[in-house]
Amino acid sequence: AGQHVARRYATTDTLKIGIVGTGMVGATAAYAMILQGIGREVVLVDLNRKRTEAEADDLNHAVPFAKPEVVTAGEYADLEGCKVVIVAAGVGQKPGESRQELLGRNAAVFRSVIPSILKYAPKAVLLIATNPVDVMTHLAARYAAVEGVPASRVLGSGTCLDSARFSHLLGRHLGVDSSQIHAYVVGEHGDSEVLLWSLVTVGSVPLDDYCDARQILLDDAIKKDIDTKVRRAAYNIIEGKGSTYYGVGAALAAIVKAIVNNERSVLTITAPMANVAGVHHTTVAMPFLVGGNGVLANLPLSLEGDELAQLKASAELIKEAIKSVDDYEAQAPPAS
């Protein structure tokens, strides 16, 4: 009875958000949204119903200390009316399994999950969190297109977290609040990502000009150290505690906030693009304008030299990974 009352209360003039996949990333994203008061109802969906119900109970117990919110464990049908659905579902890598095989199995998961979401939430924006997020966002957009959903309503978390790490480390070095550091990481969310040093500003001041004015040393060795810490952050965290979830959970909450509040924020999310540095029809992270309808526009970047070459290489790597999934699916025996 309590759940029935809560659900009736929650669906009255609310912003409803769904999360499919309630592992650490999905649950932490829900927690971050509760703390910030993003939305008014969160629906958790997972094959492991027992865990989902436990997560919903635990999250509801945090609500009295945060913002008004109702968290429920549900099925796909309970996603009806969602403005945004975070997709954090997927399978882990088996011992001895190749990257191509893992991608193929996760593609199979998405072929089922994406239509199941859109059956009940056809107007929702899909926010992909499953790794490798660039490839999975590309596949999600492909499967959503079959259901009549435009690519603009499918986006991935991309390098939002990587850009935040970049800003954080620069802010510490410069002694400036990281929110005032405008720094982008683009390309793959992974080893080939590109830190755009040439475009960094502190407030509105170019990074080199700021360092000169403040007499702050930022030489190649310091830049390399920051680059390594951004690029290797996930590996170090996983080595120490097994997985990452606080940072990406907060990043997902920020993206959801930009959508439900139609903030028209510039975020380095992942979305399908016709052309990235001369690589056609691939999906990598770039600065996009994000608002109520998902991806509103992509922002052109003035890159040259090494940064442009690195972005092209990153985009080519993702395109090749997408092709490997296509090849795997073409060779896989038909479902019985």
Coordinates of C-alpha atoms in Angstrom, one line a residue:
A1 CA 0.0 0.0 0.0
G2 CA 2.8 2.4 0.8
Q3 CA 4.4 1.9 -2.5
H4 CA 1.0 2.5 -4.3
V5 CA 0.6 5.8 -2.4
A6 CA 4.2 6.8 -3.2
R7 CA 3.7 6.1 -6.9
R8 CA 0.5 8.0 -7.0
Y9 CA 2.1 11.0 -5.3
A10 CA 5.2 10.8 -7.6
T11 CA 3.4 10.7 -10.9
T12 CA 1.4 13.9 -10.2
D13 CA 3.1 16.7 -12.3
T14 CA 6.6 15.3 -11.9
L15 CA 9.8 14.8 -13.9
K16 CA 10.3 11.1 -14.2
I17 CA 13.7 9.6 -14.9
G18 CA 14.4 5.9 -15.6
I19 CA 17.6 3.9 -15.0
V20 CA 18.1 0.6 -16.7
G21 CA 20.9 -1.3 -15.1
T22 CA 21.2 -0.8 -11.3
G23 CA 24.8 -1.8 -10.8
M24 CA 27.2 0.7 -9.1
V25 CA 27.0 3.2 -11.9
G26 CA 23.3 3.2 -12.2
A27 CA 22.7 3.3 -8.5
T28 CA 25.2 6.1 -7.9
A29 CA 23.7 8.2 -10.7
A30 CA 20.4 7.9 -8.9
Y31 CA 22.0 8.9 -5.6
A32 CA 23.6 11.9 -7.2
M33 CA 20.2 13.0 -8.6
I34 CA 18.5 12.6 -5.3
L35 CA 21.2 14.8 -3.5
Q36 CA 20.7 17.5 -6.2
G37 CA 16.9 17.3 -6.4
I38 CA 17.0 16.4 -10.1
G39 CA 13.5 15.1 -11.1
R40 CA 10.9 13.9 -8.7
E41 CA 10.6 10.2 -9.5
V42 CA 13.3 7.7 -10.4
V43 CA 12.4 4.3 -11.7
L44 CA 15.0 1.5 -11.5
V45 CA 14.9 -1.5 -13.9
D46 CA 17.2 -4.5 -13.8
L47 CA 17.0 -8.2 -14.4
N48 CA 18.1 -8.7 -10.8
R49 CA 14.8 -7.6 -9.2
K50 CA 16.0 -8.4 -5.6
R51 CA 18.9 -6.0 -6.0
T52 CA 16.8 -3.3 -7.6
E53 CA 14.3 -3.4 -4.8
A54 CA 17.1 -3.2 -2.3
E55 CA 18.7 -0.2 -4.1
A56 CA 15.3 1.5 -4.2
D57 CA 14.8 1.1 -0.5
D58 CA 18.3 2.3 0.3
L59 CA 18.0 5.3 -1.9
N60 CA 14.6 6.2 -0.5
H61 CA 16.2 6.3 3.0
A62 CA 18.5 9.0 1.7
V63 CA 15.6 11.2 0.6
P64 CA 14.8 12.7 4.0
F65 CA 18.3 14.1 4.1
A66 CA 18.2 15.5 0.5
K67 CA 15.5 16.6 -1.8
P68 CA 11.9 15.3 -2.3
E69 CA 12.1 12.3 -4.5
V70 CA 10.5 8.9 -4.9
V71 CA 12.5 5.9 -6.0
T72 CA 10.8 2.7 -7.2
A73 CA 11.8 -0.7 -8.5
G74 CA 9.9 -1.4 -11.6
E75 CA 9.7 -3.1 -15.0
Y76 CA 10.0 -1.6 -18.5
A77 CA 6.3 -0.7 -18.4
D78 CA 7.0 1.6 -15.5
L79 CA 9.3 3.7 -17.6
E80 CA 6.2 5.2 -19.3
G81 CA 6.3 9.0 -19.1
C82 CA 10.1 9.2 -18.5
K83 CA 11.8 12.3 -19.8
V84 CA 15.2 10.6 -19.7
V85 CA 16.3 7.0 -19.4
I86 CA 19.9 6.2 -18.4
V87 CA 21.1 3.0 -19.9
A88 CA 23.8 1.3 -17.7
A89 CA 23.0 -2.3 -18.6
G90 CA 25.5 -4.6 -20.1
V91 CA 27.7 -7.7 -19.5
G92 CA 31.2 -8.0 -18.2
Q93 CA 34.2 -9.5 -20.0
K94 CA 34.7 -13.2 -19.5
P95 CA 38.2 -14.7 -19.0
G96 CA 39.8 -15.1 -22.4
E97 CA 37.1 -13.2 -24.2
S98 CA 38.2 -10.8 -26.9
R99 CA 37.1 -7.2 -27.1
Q100 CA 35.1 -8.0 -30.2
E101 CA 33.2 -10.8 -28.5
L102 CA 32.4 -8.6 -25.5
L103 CA 31.2 -5.9 -27.8
G104 CA 29.1 -8.5 -29.7
R105 CA 27.4 -9.7 -26.5
N106 CA 26.7 -6.1 -25.3
A107 CA 25.3 -5.3 -28.8
A108 CA 22.9 -8.3 -28.3
V109 CA 21.9 -6.8 -24.9
F110 CA 21.2 -3.4 -26.4
R111 CA 19.2 -5.0 -29.3
S112 CA 16.8 -6.1 -26.6
V113 CA 17.0 -3.3 -24.1
I114 CA 16.6 -0.3 -26.4
P115 CA 13.3 -1.4 -28.0
S116 CA 12.0 -2.4 -24.6
I117 CA 12.6 1.1 -23.3
L118 CA 11.1 2.8 -26.3
K119 CA 8.1 0.6 -26.3
Y120 CA 6.9 2.4 -23.1
A121 CA 8.9 5.6 -23.2
P122 CA 8.9 6.5 -26.9
K123 CA 9.6 10.2 -26.2
A124 CA 12.5 9.7 -23.8
V125 CA 16.0 10.9 -24.3
L126 CA 18.3 7.9 -24.0
L127 CA 21.6 8.5 -22.0
I128 CA 24.0 5.7 -22.5
A129 CA 26.5 4.9 -19.8
T130 CA 27.5 1.3 -20.7
N131 CA 31.2 1.0 -21.8
P132 CA 32.7 1.2 -24.3
V133 CA 30.4 4.2 -24.3
D134 CA 31.3 5.5 -27.8
V135 CA 30.5 2.2 -29.5
M136 CA 27.5 1.5 -27.4
T137 CA 26.0 4.9 -28.1
H138 CA 26.5 4.3 -31.8
L139 CA 24.6 1.0 -31.6
A140 CA 21.9 2.5 -29.3
A141 CA 21.3 5.2 -31.9
R142 CA 21.1 2.5 -34.6
Y143 CA 18.6 0.4 -32.7
A144 CA 16.6 3.5 -31.7
A145 CA 16.3 4.6 -35.3
V146 CA 14.5 1.4 -36.1
E147 CA 11.9 2.5 -33.6
G148 CA 11.6 5.9 -35.2
V149 CA 13.7 7.8 -32.7
P150 CA 16.1 10.5 -34.1
A151 CA 19.8 10.3 -33.3
S152 CA 19.5 13.6 -31.5
R153 CA 17.7 11.8 -28.7
V154 CA 20.5 9.3 -28.1
L155 CA 23.6 10.4 -26.4
G156 CA 26.4 8.9 -24.3
S157 CA 28.2 10.2 -21.2
G158 CA 31.3 10.5 -23.4
T159 CA 34.2 12.4 -21.9
C160 CA 32.2 14.5 -19.5
L161 CA 34.0 12.8 -16.7
D162 CA 37.4 13.1 -18.5
S163 CA 36.9 16.8 -19.1
A164 CA 36.0 17.2 -15.4
R165 CA 39.2 15.4 -14.4
F166 CA 41.2 17.7 -16.7
S167 CA 39.6 20.8 -15.2
H168 CA 40.1 19.5 -11.7
L169 CA 43.8 18.8 -12.1
L170 CA 44.4 22.1 -13.9
G171 CA 42.5 23.9 -11.2
R172 CA 44.6 22.4 -8.5
H173 CA 47.8 23.3 -10.3
L174 CA 46.7 26.9 -11.0
G175 CA 45.0 27.5 -7.6
V176 CA 41.7 28.2 -9.3
D177 CA 38.2 26.8 -8.8
S178 CA 37.8 24.0 -11.3
S179 CA 34.4 25.4 -12.4
Q180 CA 36.3 28.4 -13.8
I181 CA 38.5 26.2 -15.9
H182 CA 37.1 25.5 -19.4
A183 CA 38.9 22.4 -20.6
Y184 CA 37.7 19.8 -23.1
V185 CA 38.7 16.2 -23.6
V186 CA 37.4 14.9 -27.0
G187 CA 37.4 11.6 -29.0
E188 CA 37.2 8.2 -27.4
H189 CA 36.3 7.8 -23.8
G190 CA 39.4 5.8 -23.3
D191 CA 43.1 5.5 -24.1
S192 CA 43.0 7.5 -27.4
E193 CA 41.2 10.5 -25.9
V194 CA 42.6 14.0 -26.7
L195 CA 43.2 16.7 -24.2
L196 CA 42.7 20.0 -26.0
W197 CA 45.4 22.2 -24.4
S198 CA 45.1 24.8 -27.1
L199 CA 41.5 25.7 -26.2
V200 CA 41.8 25.8 -22.4
T201 CA 40.7 29.1 -20.8
V202 CA 40.7 30.3 -17.2
G203 CA 37.5 32.3 -17.1
S204 CA 37.8 33.9 -20.5
V205 CA 41.6 34.1 -20.5
P206 CA 43.7 31.6 -22.6
L207 CA 45.7 29.2 -20.5
D208 CA 49.1 30.4 -21.6
D209 CA 48.2 34.0 -21.1
Y210 CA 46.9 33.3 -17.6
C211 CA 50.1 31.4 -16.6
D212 CA 52.3 34.2 -18.0
A213 CA 50.3 36.9 -16.1
R214 CA 50.4 34.9 -12.8
Q215 CA 54.0 33.6 -13.4
I216 CA 52.8 30.0 -13.0
L217 CA 55.0 27.3 -14.6
L218 CA 53.2 24.9 -16.9
D219 CA 55.9 23.2 -18.9
D220 CA 55.7 20.0 -21.0
A221 CA 56.6 17.8 -18.0
I222 CA 53.7 19.2 -16.0
K223 CA 51.3 18.9 -19.0
K224 CA 52.4 15.3 -19.5
D225 CA 51.8 14.5 -15.8
I226 CA 48.3 16.0 -16.0
D227 CA 47.6 14.2 -19.3
T228 CA 48.7 10.9 -17.8
K229 CA 46.5 11.4 -14.6
V230 CA 43.5 12.2 -16.8
R231 CA 44.1 9.3 -19.2
R232 CA 44.9 6.7 -16.6
A233 CA 42.5 7.8 -13.9
A234 CA 40.1 4.9 -14.3
Y235 CA 42.9 2.3 -14.3
N236 CA 44.3 3.6 -11.1
I237 CA 40.9 3.7 -9.4
I238 CA 40.0 0.2 -10.6
E239 CA 43.3 -1.1 -9.4
G240 CA 42.6 0.3 -5.9
K241 CA 38.9 -0.3 -5.5
G242 CA 37.6 -2.5 -8.3
S243 CA 35.5 0.0 -10.3
T244 CA 34.6 3.7 -10.8
Y245 CA 31.2 5.1 -10.1
Y246 CA 31.2 8.3 -8.1
G247 CA 32.6 10.5 -10.9
V248 CA 30.6 9.0 -13.7
G249 CA 27.4 9.0 -11.5
A250 CA 27.9 12.7 -10.9
A251 CA 28.5 13.2 -14.6
L252 CA 25.3 11.4 -15.6
A253 CA 23.4 13.5 -13.1
A254 CA 24.7 16.6 -14.6
I255 CA 23.7 15.5 -18.1
V256 CA 20.2 14.6 -16.9
K257 CA 19.9 18.0 -15.2
A258 CA 20.8 19.7 -18.5
I259 CA 18.1 17.8 -20.3
V260 CA 15.2 18.0 -17.8
N261 CA 15.8 21.7 -17.1
N262 CA 16.5 22.4 -20.8
E263 CA 19.8 24.2 -19.7
R264 CA 21.3 24.3 -23.2
S265 CA 24.7 23.4 -21.6
V266 CA 27.9 22.7 -23.5
L267 CA 29.0 19.2 -22.6
T268 CA 31.5 16.8 -24.1
I269 CA 29.0 14.0 -24.6
T270 CA 29.1 11.3 -27.2
A271 CA 26.7 11.4 -30.2
P272 CA 26.7 10.1 -33.8
M273 CA 28.4 12.5 -36.2
A274 CA 28.6 12.6 -40.0
N275 CA 32.2 13.8 -39.9
V276 CA 34.9 14.0 -37.2
A277 CA 38.3 15.2 -38.4
G278 CA 37.6 13.7 -41.8
V279 CA 36.4 10.4 -40.4
H280 CA 32.8 9.8 -41.6
H281 CA 29.9 8.3 -39.7
T282 CA 31.4 7.6 -36.3
T283 CA 30.5 8.3 -32.7
V284 CA 32.9 10.0 -30.3
A285 CA 32.8 12.7 -27.7
M286 CA 32.8 16.4 -28.8
P287 CA 31.4 19.6 -27.3
F288 CA 27.7 19.5 -27.9
L289 CA 24.8 21.8 -26.9
V290 CA 22.5 19.7 -24.7
G291 CA 19.0 20.6 -23.7
G292 CA 15.4 19.4 -23.4
N293 CA 15.4 17.4 -26.7
G294 CA 18.8 15.9 -26.2
V295 CA 21.5 16.9 -28.6
L296 CA 20.7 20.4 -29.9
A297 CA 23.9 21.2 -31.9
N298 CA 27.6 20.3 -32.1
L299 CA 30.1 23.0 -31.6
P300 CA 32.8 23.4 -34.3
L301 CA 36.4 23.2 -32.9
S302 CA 39.4 25.1 -34.5
L303 CA 42.0 22.4 -34.2
E304 CA 45.2 21.9 -36.1
G305 CA 48.5 20.0 -35.9
D306 CA 48.9 17.2 -33.3
E307 CA 45.5 17.7 -31.7
L308 CA 43.7 17.4 -35.0
A309 CA 45.7 14.3 -35.9
Q310 CA 45.1 12.7 -32.5
L311 CA 41.3 13.3 -32.8
K312 CA 41.3 11.8 -36.3
A313 CA 43.2 8.7 -35.0
S314 CA 40.7 8.4 -32.1
A315 CA 37.7 8.7 -34.4
E316 CA 39.2 6.0 -36.7
L317 CA 39.7 3.7 -33.8
I318 CA 36.1 3.9 -32.8
K319 CA 34.9 3.5 -36.4
E320 CA 37.0 0.3 -36.6
A321 CA 35.5 -0.9 -33.3
I322 CA 32.0 -0.3 -34.7
K323 CA 33.0 -2.3 -37.8
S324 CA 34.2 -5.1 -35.7
V325 CA 30.8 -5.4 -34.1
D326 CA 29.2 -5.4 -37.5
D327 CA 31.5 -8.1 -38.6
Y328 CA 30.9 -10.2 -35.5
E329 CA 27.1 -9.9 -35.9
A330 CA 27.4 -10.8 -39.6
Q331 CA 29.3 -14.0 -38.6
A332 CA 27.1 -14.9 -35.6
P333 CA 24.6 -17.7 -36.2
P334 CA 21.0 -16.6 -36.4
A335 CA 19.0 -16.6 -33.2
S336 CA 16.9 -19.8 -32.8

